């Protein structure tokens, strides 16, 4: 039994449609899980999914959140709106948003703050790219992402997740080995104890993401500091995602 409740989050990215919603939700109906399970569909489908959720333990998450609360910010969706719509959590600073939509650590920090203040569970995504790993600067990269992304945040008993997603492992089929991931998670946990008090840091769940599948799930989750998984490609196959969740 893990000290922290495991969590498995599906990130559908810009994929899926009504068919996938129906088959995914149907496969979770009436099932009980030891882990907290959430799916982050495209915004447009959240409400469709929520109508089915009274029949399952599934939660809905958002792939992003606005740093703003309201106003003239065309195309944005606020944390408060997500919360009111029934969302439980939101991803923040996914590597695709950092690389393709110019998100930076300061913006992530603002998003973490608005998510916490609105009652959403923030899942701050961090991770080094291939060049940074080869240059042996993984820890420096993570230090910067964590210290800036969580600067001056006070948890005051509220939950936070950090998702370690090495960019070189995302969508490539090249997952980090369990021991490689554990080593980084241990480093992240140590950094969190410098940012927060020891008790708060110990409560933060650290997820691994990057080519997770039903075959590597068990070994990854067996690691002491791997408290959950963020699943991209494999979550688009409902049977495959269910098999991952059943092992968590
Ligand atoms: C992701 O993009 O968050 C992810 C983990 O993708 P994949 O599982 O496809 O590597």
PDB file of C-alpha atoms and ligand atoms in Angstrom:
ATOM      1  CA  UNK A   1       0.000   0.000   0.000  1.00  0.00           C
ATOM      2  CA  UNK A   2       1.454   3.339  -1.066  1.00  0.00           C
ATOM      3  CA  UNK A   3       1.740   6.217   1.397  1.00  0.00           C
ATOM      4  CA  UNK A   4       0.178   8.538  -1.183  1.00  0.00           C
ATOM      5  CA  UNK A   5      -3.005   7.600  -3.076  1.00  0.00           C
ATOM      6  CA  UNK A   6      -1.933   6.687  -6.635  1.00  0.00           C
ATOM      7  CA  UNK A   7      -3.262   8.803  -9.474  1.00  0.00           C
ATOM      8  CA  UNK A   8      -3.546   7.989 -13.178  1.00  0.00           C
ATOM      9  CA  UNK A   9      -4.363  10.755 -15.644  1.00  0.00           C
ATOM     10  CA  UNK A  10      -5.165  10.365 -19.331  1.00  0.00           C
ATOM     11  CA  UNK A  11      -4.136  13.216 -21.610  1.00  0.00           C
ATOM     12  CA  UNK A  12      -6.068  12.941 -24.848  1.00  0.00           C
ATOM     13  CA  UNK A  13      -4.445  16.079 -26.312  1.00  0.00           C
ATOM     14  CA  UNK A  14      -6.208  17.124 -29.561  1.00  0.00           C
ATOM     15  CA  UNK A  15      -7.683  13.672 -30.102  1.00  0.00           C
ATOM     16  CA  UNK A  16     -10.902  11.831 -29.509  1.00  0.00           C
ATOM     17  CA  UNK A  17     -14.519  12.460 -30.250  1.00  0.00           C
ATOM     18  CA  UNK A  18     -17.943  11.359 -29.094  1.00  0.00           C
ATOM     19  CA  UNK A  19     -17.217   7.726 -29.989  1.00  0.00           C
ATOM     20  CA  UNK A  20     -14.122   7.622 -27.787  1.00  0.00           C
ATOM     21  CA  UNK A  21     -16.010   9.288 -24.946  1.00  0.00           C
ATOM     22  CA  UNK A  22     -18.747   6.671 -25.066  1.00  0.00           C
ATOM     23  CA  UNK A  23     -16.405   3.688 -25.227  1.00  0.00           C
ATOM     24  CA  UNK A  24     -14.043   5.103 -22.575  1.00  0.00           C
ATOM     25  CA  UNK A  25     -16.747   5.967 -20.099  1.00  0.00           C
ATOM     26  CA  UNK A  26     -18.568   2.689 -20.726  1.00  0.00           C
ATOM     27  CA  UNK A  27     -15.445   0.691 -19.883  1.00  0.00           C
ATOM     28  CA  UNK A  28     -15.213   2.410 -16.472  1.00  0.00           C
ATOM     29  CA  UNK A  29     -18.848   2.030 -15.430  1.00  0.00           C
ATOM     30  CA  UNK A  30     -19.268   0.170 -12.153  1.00  0.00           C
ATOM     31  CA  UNK A  31     -15.519  -0.417 -11.704  1.00  0.00           C
ATOM     32  CA  UNK A  32     -13.700   0.363  -8.491  1.00  0.00           C
ATOM     33  CA  UNK A  33     -10.084   1.523  -8.432  1.00  0.00           C
ATOM     34  CA  UNK A  34      -7.558   2.002  -5.664  1.00  0.00           C
ATOM     35  CA  UNK A  35      -6.165   4.956  -7.604  1.00  0.00           C
ATOM     36  CA  UNK A  36      -7.667   8.326  -8.451  1.00  0.00           C
ATOM     37  CA  UNK A  37      -8.403   8.212 -12.204  1.00  0.00           C
ATOM     38  CA  UNK A  38      -8.982  11.195 -14.477  1.00  0.00           C
ATOM     39  CA  UNK A  39      -9.318  11.821 -18.184  1.00  0.00           C
ATOM     40  CA  UNK A  40      -8.393  15.153 -19.757  1.00  0.00           C
ATOM     41  CA  UNK A  41     -10.367  15.368 -23.004  1.00  0.00           C
ATOM     42  CA  UNK A  42     -10.467  18.421 -25.296  1.00  0.00           C
ATOM     43  CA  UNK A  43     -12.481  21.214 -23.612  1.00  0.00           C
ATOM     44  CA  UNK A  44     -15.445  20.774 -25.944  1.00  0.00           C
ATOM     45  CA  UNK A  45     -16.114  17.243 -24.722  1.00  0.00           C
ATOM     46  CA  UNK A  46     -15.901  17.792 -20.975  1.00  0.00           C
ATOM     47  CA  UNK A  47     -19.608  18.360 -20.473  1.00  0.00           C
ATOM     48  CA  UNK A  48     -20.504  15.333 -22.611  1.00  0.00           C
ATOM     49  CA  UNK A  49     -18.283  13.191 -20.409  1.00  0.00           C
ATOM     50  CA  UNK A  50     -19.591  14.596 -17.177  1.00  0.00           C
ATOM     51  CA  UNK A  51     -23.151  13.544 -17.911  1.00  0.00           C
ATOM     52  CA  UNK A  52     -21.955   9.920 -17.620  1.00  0.00           C
ATOM     53  CA  UNK A  53     -19.759  10.267 -14.573  1.00  0.00           C
ATOM     54  CA  UNK A  54     -22.383   9.575 -11.953  1.00  0.00           C
ATOM     55  CA  UNK A  55     -21.984   5.932 -13.015  1.00  0.00           C
ATOM     56  CA  UNK A  56     -18.233   5.699 -12.481  1.00  0.00           C
ATOM     57  CA  UNK A  57     -15.336   6.888 -10.333  1.00  0.00           C
ATOM     58  CA  UNK A  58     -13.757   8.699 -13.266  1.00  0.00           C
ATOM     59  CA  UNK A  59     -12.898  12.355 -12.855  1.00  0.00           C
ATOM     60  CA  UNK A  60     -12.463  14.983 -15.555  1.00  0.00           C
ATOM     61  CA  UNK A  61      -9.350  17.090 -15.880  1.00  0.00           C
ATOM     62  CA  UNK A  62      -8.342  19.936 -18.127  1.00  0.00           C
ATOM     63  CA  UNK A  63      -5.272  19.928 -20.379  1.00  0.00           C
ATOM     64  CA  UNK A  64      -4.655  23.602 -19.645  1.00  0.00           C
ATOM     65  CA  UNK A  65      -6.052  26.552 -17.717  1.00  0.00           C
ATOM     66  CA  UNK A  66      -5.964  30.296 -18.226  1.00  0.00           C
ATOM     67  CA  UNK A  67      -3.683  32.382 -16.051  1.00  0.00           C
ATOM     68  CA  UNK A  68      -6.482  34.972 -15.995  1.00  0.00           C
ATOM     69  CA  UNK A  69      -9.688  34.899 -13.993  1.00  0.00           C
ATOM     70  CA  UNK A  70     -11.941  36.852 -16.374  1.00  0.00           C
ATOM     71  CA  UNK A  71     -11.883  39.691 -18.885  1.00  0.00           C
ATOM     72  CA  UNK A  72     -10.861  40.366 -22.470  1.00  0.00           C
ATOM     73  CA  UNK A  73      -8.784  37.226 -23.036  1.00  0.00           C
ATOM     74  CA  UNK A  74     -10.185  35.675 -26.207  1.00  0.00           C
ATOM     75  CA  UNK A  75     -10.026  31.902 -26.331  1.00  0.00           C
ATOM     76  CA  UNK A  76      -9.229  31.398 -22.650  1.00  0.00           C
ATOM     77  CA  UNK A  77     -10.978  29.248 -20.016  1.00  0.00           C
ATOM     78  CA  UNK A  78     -10.537  30.139 -16.346  1.00  0.00           C
ATOM     79  CA  UNK A  79      -9.892  27.832 -13.404  1.00  0.00           C
ATOM     80  CA  UNK A  80     -13.138  28.983 -11.815  1.00  0.00           C
ATOM     81  CA  UNK A  81     -15.101  28.028 -14.964  1.00  0.00           C
ATOM     82  CA  UNK A  82     -13.455  24.608 -15.050  1.00  0.00           C
ATOM     83  CA  UNK A  83     -14.228  24.043 -11.404  1.00  0.00           C
ATOM     84  CA  UNK A  84     -17.848  25.106 -11.845  1.00  0.00           C
ATOM     85  CA  UNK A  85     -18.174  22.786 -14.837  1.00  0.00           C
ATOM     86  CA  UNK A  86     -17.116  19.851 -12.646  1.00  0.00           C
ATOM     87  CA  UNK A  87     -13.400  19.495 -13.395  1.00  0.00           C
ATOM     88  CA  UNK A  88     -11.216  18.091 -10.647  1.00  0.00           C
ATOM     89  CA  UNK A  89      -7.740  18.889 -11.885  1.00  0.00           C
ATOM     90  CA  UNK A  90      -5.748  20.610 -14.606  1.00  0.00           C
ATOM     91  CA  UNK A  91      -2.448  19.977 -16.332  1.00  0.00           C
ATOM     92  CA  UNK A  92      -0.100  22.956 -16.289  1.00  0.00           C
ATOM     93  CA  UNK A  93       3.008  23.487 -18.418  1.00  0.00           C
ATOM     94  CA  UNK A  94       2.849  20.309 -20.484  1.00  0.00           C
ATOM     95  CA  UNK A  95       5.984  20.156 -22.645  1.00  0.00           C
ATOM     96  CA  UNK A  96       3.896  20.621 -25.802  1.00  0.00           C
ATOM     97  CA  UNK A  97       2.499  23.864 -24.406  1.00  0.00           C
ATOM     98  CA  UNK A  98       5.974  24.991 -23.368  1.00  0.00           C
ATOM     99  CA  UNK A  99       7.438  24.153 -26.788  1.00  0.00           C
ATOM    100  CA  UNK A 100       4.590  25.179 -29.102  1.00  0.00           C
ATOM    101  CA  UNK A 101       2.672  27.832 -27.163  1.00  0.00           C
ATOM    102  CA  UNK A 102       5.567  29.640 -25.477  1.00  0.00           C
ATOM    103  CA  UNK A 103       4.565  28.767 -21.925  1.00  0.00           C
ATOM    104  CA  UNK A 104       7.225  29.593 -19.376  1.00  0.00           C
ATOM    105  CA  UNK A 105       7.854  28.906 -15.717  1.00  0.00           C
ATOM    106  CA  UNK A 106       6.476  32.239 -14.570  1.00  0.00           C
ATOM    107  CA  UNK A 107       3.196  31.613 -16.422  1.00  0.00           C
ATOM    108  CA  UNK A 108       3.022  28.127 -14.935  1.00  0.00           C
ATOM    109  CA  UNK A 109       3.432  29.574 -11.454  1.00  0.00           C
ATOM    110  CA  UNK A 110       0.480  31.921 -12.031  1.00  0.00           C
ATOM    111  CA  UNK A 111      -1.595  29.008 -13.326  1.00  0.00           C
ATOM    112  CA  UNK A 112      -0.715  26.823 -10.326  1.00  0.00           C
ATOM    113  CA  UNK A 113      -1.838  29.656  -8.057  1.00  0.00           C
ATOM    114  CA  UNK A 114      -5.183  30.231  -9.859  1.00  0.00           C
ATOM    115  CA  UNK A 115      -5.872  26.487  -9.950  1.00  0.00           C
ATOM    116  CA  UNK A 116      -5.250  26.149  -6.202  1.00  0.00           C
ATOM    117  CA  UNK A 117      -7.361  29.200  -5.424  1.00  0.00           C
ATOM    118  CA  UNK A 118     -10.244  27.770  -7.469  1.00  0.00           C
ATOM    119  CA  UNK A 119     -10.129  24.354  -5.835  1.00  0.00           C
ATOM    120  CA  UNK A 120      -8.625  22.510  -8.814  1.00  0.00           C
ATOM    121  CA  UNK A 121      -5.751  20.085  -8.307  1.00  0.00           C
ATOM    122  CA  UNK A 122      -2.807  21.520 -10.289  1.00  0.00           C
ATOM    123  CA  UNK A 123      -0.557  19.010 -12.073  1.00  0.00           C
ATOM    124  CA  UNK A 124       2.647  20.885 -12.911  1.00  0.00           C
ATOM    125  CA  UNK A 125       4.487  19.139 -15.757  1.00  0.00           C
ATOM    126  CA  UNK A 126       8.286  19.262 -15.831  1.00  0.00           C
ATOM    127  CA  UNK A 127      10.970  17.397 -17.731  1.00  0.00           C
ATOM    128  CA  UNK A 128      14.178  17.694 -19.699  1.00  0.00           C
ATOM    129  CA  UNK A 129      14.547  17.253 -23.449  1.00  0.00           C
ATOM    130  CA  UNK A 130      16.965  14.935 -25.219  1.00  0.00           C
ATOM    131  CA  UNK A 131      19.694  17.569 -25.630  1.00  0.00           C
ATOM    132  CA  UNK A 132      19.501  18.520 -21.969  1.00  0.00           C
ATOM    133  CA  UNK A 133      19.720  14.886 -20.854  1.00  0.00           C
ATOM    134  CA  UNK A 134      22.710  14.266 -23.103  1.00  0.00           C
ATOM    135  CA  UNK A 135      24.360  17.416 -21.732  1.00  0.00           C
ATOM    136  CA  UNK A 136      23.842  16.030 -18.226  1.00  0.00           C
ATOM    137  CA  UNK A 137      21.822  19.023 -17.074  1.00  0.00           C
ATOM    138  CA  UNK A 138      18.554  17.245 -16.197  1.00  0.00           C
ATOM    139  CA  UNK A 139      18.748  18.348 -12.555  1.00  0.00           C
ATOM    140  CA  UNK A 140      19.465  21.986 -13.449  1.00  0.00           C
ATOM    141  CA  UNK A 141      16.477  22.030 -15.817  1.00  0.00           C
ATOM    142  CA  UNK A 142      14.173  20.492 -13.235  1.00  0.00           C
ATOM    143  CA  UNK A 143      15.457  22.768 -10.485  1.00  0.00           C
ATOM    144  CA  UNK A 144      14.568  25.824 -12.590  1.00  0.00           C
ATOM    145  CA  UNK A 145      11.147  24.486 -13.602  1.00  0.00           C
ATOM    146  CA  UNK A 146      10.254  23.624 -10.012  1.00  0.00           C
ATOM    147  CA  UNK A 147      11.722  26.598  -8.183  1.00  0.00           C
ATOM    148  CA  UNK A 148      10.251  29.116 -10.654  1.00  0.00           C
ATOM    149  CA  UNK A 149       7.027  27.228 -11.367  1.00  0.00           C
ATOM    150  CA  UNK A 150       6.240  26.921  -7.666  1.00  0.00           C
ATOM    151  CA  UNK A 151       7.785  30.188  -6.421  1.00  0.00           C
ATOM    152  CA  UNK A 152       5.956  31.719  -3.457  1.00  0.00           C
ATOM    153  CA  UNK A 153       3.181  29.148  -3.629  1.00  0.00           C
ATOM    154  CA  UNK A 154       1.755  28.190  -0.250  1.00  0.00           C
ATOM    155  CA  UNK A 155      -0.151  24.946  -0.160  1.00  0.00           C
ATOM    156  CA  UNK A 156      -1.837  25.369   3.238  1.00  0.00           C
ATOM    157  CA  UNK A 157      -3.039  21.781   3.182  1.00  0.00           C
ATOM    158  CA  UNK A 158      -4.100  21.864  -0.483  1.00  0.00           C
ATOM    159  CA  UNK A 159      -2.983  19.111  -2.860  1.00  0.00           C
ATOM    160  CA  UNK A 160      -0.489  19.491  -5.680  1.00  0.00           C
ATOM    161  CA  UNK A 161       0.881  17.038  -8.226  1.00  0.00           C
ATOM    162  CA  UNK A 162       4.092  17.244 -10.227  1.00  0.00           C
ATOM    163  CA  UNK A 163       4.327  15.190 -13.423  1.00  0.00           C
ATOM    164  CA  UNK A 164       7.841  14.268 -14.500  1.00  0.00           C
ATOM    165  CA  UNK A 165       7.677  13.857 -18.264  1.00  0.00           C
ATOM    166  CA  UNK A 166      11.046  13.567 -19.984  1.00  0.00           C
ATOM    167  CA  UNK A 167      10.373  15.114 -23.391  1.00  0.00           C
ATOM    168  CA  UNK A 168      12.418  12.427 -25.143  1.00  0.00           C
ATOM    169  CA  UNK A 169      10.028   9.778 -23.782  1.00  0.00           C
ATOM    170  CA  UNK A 170       6.763  11.450 -24.829  1.00  0.00           C
ATOM    171  CA  UNK A 171       5.118   9.697 -27.742  1.00  0.00           C
ATOM    172  CA  UNK A 172       8.343   7.933 -28.724  1.00  0.00           C
ATOM    173  CA  UNK A 173       7.806   4.468 -27.246  1.00  0.00           C
ATOM    174  CA  UNK A 174      11.046   5.025 -25.298  1.00  0.00           C
ATOM    175  CA  UNK A 175       9.872   5.186 -21.693  1.00  0.00           C
ATOM    176  CA  UNK A 176      12.397   5.937 -18.971  1.00  0.00           C
ATOM    177  CA  UNK A 177      13.330   2.774 -17.112  1.00  0.00           C
ATOM    178  CA  UNK A 178      11.734   2.501 -13.656  1.00  0.00           C
ATOM    179  CA  UNK A 179      15.077   3.083 -11.936  1.00  0.00           C
ATOM    180  CA  UNK A 180      15.910   6.056 -14.147  1.00  0.00           C
ATOM    181  CA  UNK A 181      12.505   7.588 -13.391  1.00  0.00           C
ATOM    182  CA  UNK A 182      12.809   6.824  -9.651  1.00  0.00           C
ATOM    183  CA  UNK A 183      16.174   8.599  -9.502  1.00  0.00           C
ATOM    184  CA  UNK A 184      14.626  11.757 -10.969  1.00  0.00           C
ATOM    185  CA  UNK A 185      11.505  11.499  -8.801  1.00  0.00           C
ATOM    186  CA  UNK A 186      13.717  11.287  -5.732  1.00  0.00           C
ATOM    187  CA  UNK A 187      15.499  14.444  -6.864  1.00  0.00           C
ATOM    188  CA  UNK A 188      12.134  16.180  -7.408  1.00  0.00           C
ATOM    189  CA  UNK A 189      10.955  15.130  -3.931  1.00  0.00           C
ATOM    190  CA  UNK A 190      14.160  16.567  -2.407  1.00  0.00           C
ATOM    191  CA  UNK A 191      13.634  19.857  -4.265  1.00  0.00           C
ATOM    192  CA  UNK A 192      10.030  19.999  -3.064  1.00  0.00           C
ATOM    193  CA  UNK A 193      11.209  19.781   0.540  1.00  0.00           C
ATOM    194  CA  UNK A 194      13.276  22.931  -0.102  1.00  0.00           C
ATOM    195  CA  UNK A 195      10.299  24.754  -1.640  1.00  0.00           C
ATOM    196  CA  UNK A 196       7.642  23.669   0.882  1.00  0.00           C
ATOM    197  CA  UNK A 197       7.782  22.414   4.439  1.00  0.00           C
ATOM    198  CA  UNK A 198       8.600  18.717   4.822  1.00  0.00           C
ATOM    199  CA  UNK A 199       5.014  17.703   5.559  1.00  0.00           C
ATOM    200  CA  UNK A 200       3.582  19.462   2.492  1.00  0.00           C
ATOM    201  CA  UNK A 201       6.364  18.121   0.258  1.00  0.00           C
ATOM    202  CA  UNK A 202       5.706  14.584   1.435  1.00  0.00           C
ATOM    203  CA  UNK A 203       2.056  14.929   0.383  1.00  0.00           C
ATOM    204  CA  UNK A 204       2.810  16.020  -3.203  1.00  0.00           C
ATOM    205  CA  UNK A 205       2.200  13.181  -5.655  1.00  0.00           C
ATOM    206  CA  UNK A 206       4.819  12.851  -8.379  1.00  0.00           C
ATOM    207  CA  UNK A 207       3.593  11.238 -11.602  1.00  0.00           C
ATOM    208  CA  UNK A 208       5.710   9.761 -14.345  1.00  0.00           C
ATOM    209  CA  UNK A 209       4.705  10.335 -17.981  1.00  0.00           C
ATOM    210  CA  UNK A 210       6.294   9.296 -21.261  1.00  0.00           C
ATOM    211  CA  UNK A 211       5.350   6.186 -23.247  1.00  0.00           C
ATOM    212  CA  UNK A 212       3.527   4.560 -20.338  1.00  0.00           C
ATOM    213  CA  UNK A 213       1.691   1.395 -21.365  1.00  0.00           C
ATOM    214  CA  UNK A 214       0.057  -1.592 -19.713  1.00  0.00           C
ATOM    215  CA  UNK A 215       3.371  -3.488 -19.798  1.00  0.00           C
ATOM    216  CA  UNK A 216       5.574  -0.971 -17.969  1.00  0.00           C
ATOM    217  CA  UNK A 217       2.897   0.322 -15.531  1.00  0.00           C
ATOM    218  CA  UNK A 218       3.505  -2.114 -12.694  1.00  0.00           C
ATOM    219  CA  UNK A 219       7.274  -1.684 -12.578  1.00  0.00           C
ATOM    220  CA  UNK A 220       7.032   2.087 -12.737  1.00  0.00           C
ATOM    221  CA  UNK A 221       4.463   2.248  -9.938  1.00  0.00           C
ATOM    222  CA  UNK A 222       6.518  -0.123  -7.790  1.00  0.00           C
ATOM    223  CA  UNK A 223       9.118   2.636  -7.367  1.00  0.00           C
ATOM    224  CA  UNK A 224       9.005   4.433  -4.051  1.00  0.00           C
ATOM    225  CA  UNK A 225       8.619   7.969  -5.401  1.00  0.00           C
ATOM    226  CA  UNK A 226       6.410   7.236  -8.411  1.00  0.00           C
ATOM    227  CA  UNK A 227       2.928   8.019  -7.174  1.00  0.00           C
ATOM    228  CA  UNK A 228       1.071   7.954 -10.452  1.00  0.00           C
ATOM    229  CA  UNK A 229       1.146   8.071 -14.227  1.00  0.00           C
ATOM    230  CA  UNK A 230       0.298  10.559 -16.953  1.00  0.00           C
ATOM    231  CA  UNK A 231      -0.705   8.623 -20.049  1.00  0.00           C
ATOM    232  CA  UNK A 232      -0.935  10.023 -23.571  1.00  0.00           C
ATOM    233  CA  UNK A 233      -1.136   7.657 -26.548  1.00  0.00           C
ATOM    234  CA  UNK A 234      -2.167   4.542 -24.601  1.00  0.00           C
ATOM    235  CA  UNK A 235      -5.150   6.384 -23.101  1.00  0.00           C
ATOM    236  CA  UNK A 236      -6.769   6.677 -26.528  1.00  0.00           C
ATOM    237  CA  UNK A 237      -7.447   2.942 -26.445  1.00  0.00           C
ATOM    238  CA  UNK A 238     -10.081   2.472 -23.687  1.00  0.00           C
ATOM    239  CA  UNK A 239      -9.202  -1.188 -23.036  1.00  0.00           C
ATOM    240  CA  UNK A 240      -5.508  -0.354 -22.790  1.00  0.00           C
ATOM    241  CA  UNK A 241      -6.110   2.593 -20.465  1.00  0.00           C
ATOM    242  CA  UNK A 242      -8.371   0.456 -18.275  1.00  0.00           C
ATOM    243  CA  UNK A 243      -5.620  -2.173 -18.016  1.00  0.00           C
ATOM    244  CA  UNK A 244      -3.218   0.534 -16.805  1.00  0.00           C
ATOM    245  CA  UNK A 245      -5.717   1.845 -14.236  1.00  0.00           C
ATOM    246  CA  UNK A 246      -6.426  -1.650 -12.913  1.00  0.00           C
ATOM    247  CA  UNK A 247      -2.746  -2.062 -12.035  1.00  0.00           C
ATOM    248  CA  UNK A 248      -2.513   1.250 -10.171  1.00  0.00           C
TER     249      UNK A 248
HETATM  250  C1  LIG B   1       1.978  13.041 -22.629  1.00  0.00           C
HETATM  251  O1  LIG B   1       2.017  13.701 -23.647  1.00  0.00           O
HETATM  252  O2  LIG B   1       1.623  13.568 -21.570  1.00  0.00           O
HETATM  253  C2  LIG B   1       2.358  11.638 -22.690  1.00  0.00           C
HETATM  254  C3  LIG B   1       2.731  11.076 -21.585  1.00  0.00           C
HETATM  255  O3  LIG B   1       2.300  11.011 -23.916  1.00  0.00           O
HETATM  256  P1  LIG B   1       2.663   9.466 -24.243  1.00  0.00           P
HETATM  257  O4  LIG B   1       2.085   8.619 -23.160  1.00  0.00           O
HETATM  258  O5  LIG B   1       2.020   9.228 -25.571  1.00  0.00           O
HETATM  259  O6  LIG B   1       4.152   9.385 -24.288  1.00  0.00           O
END
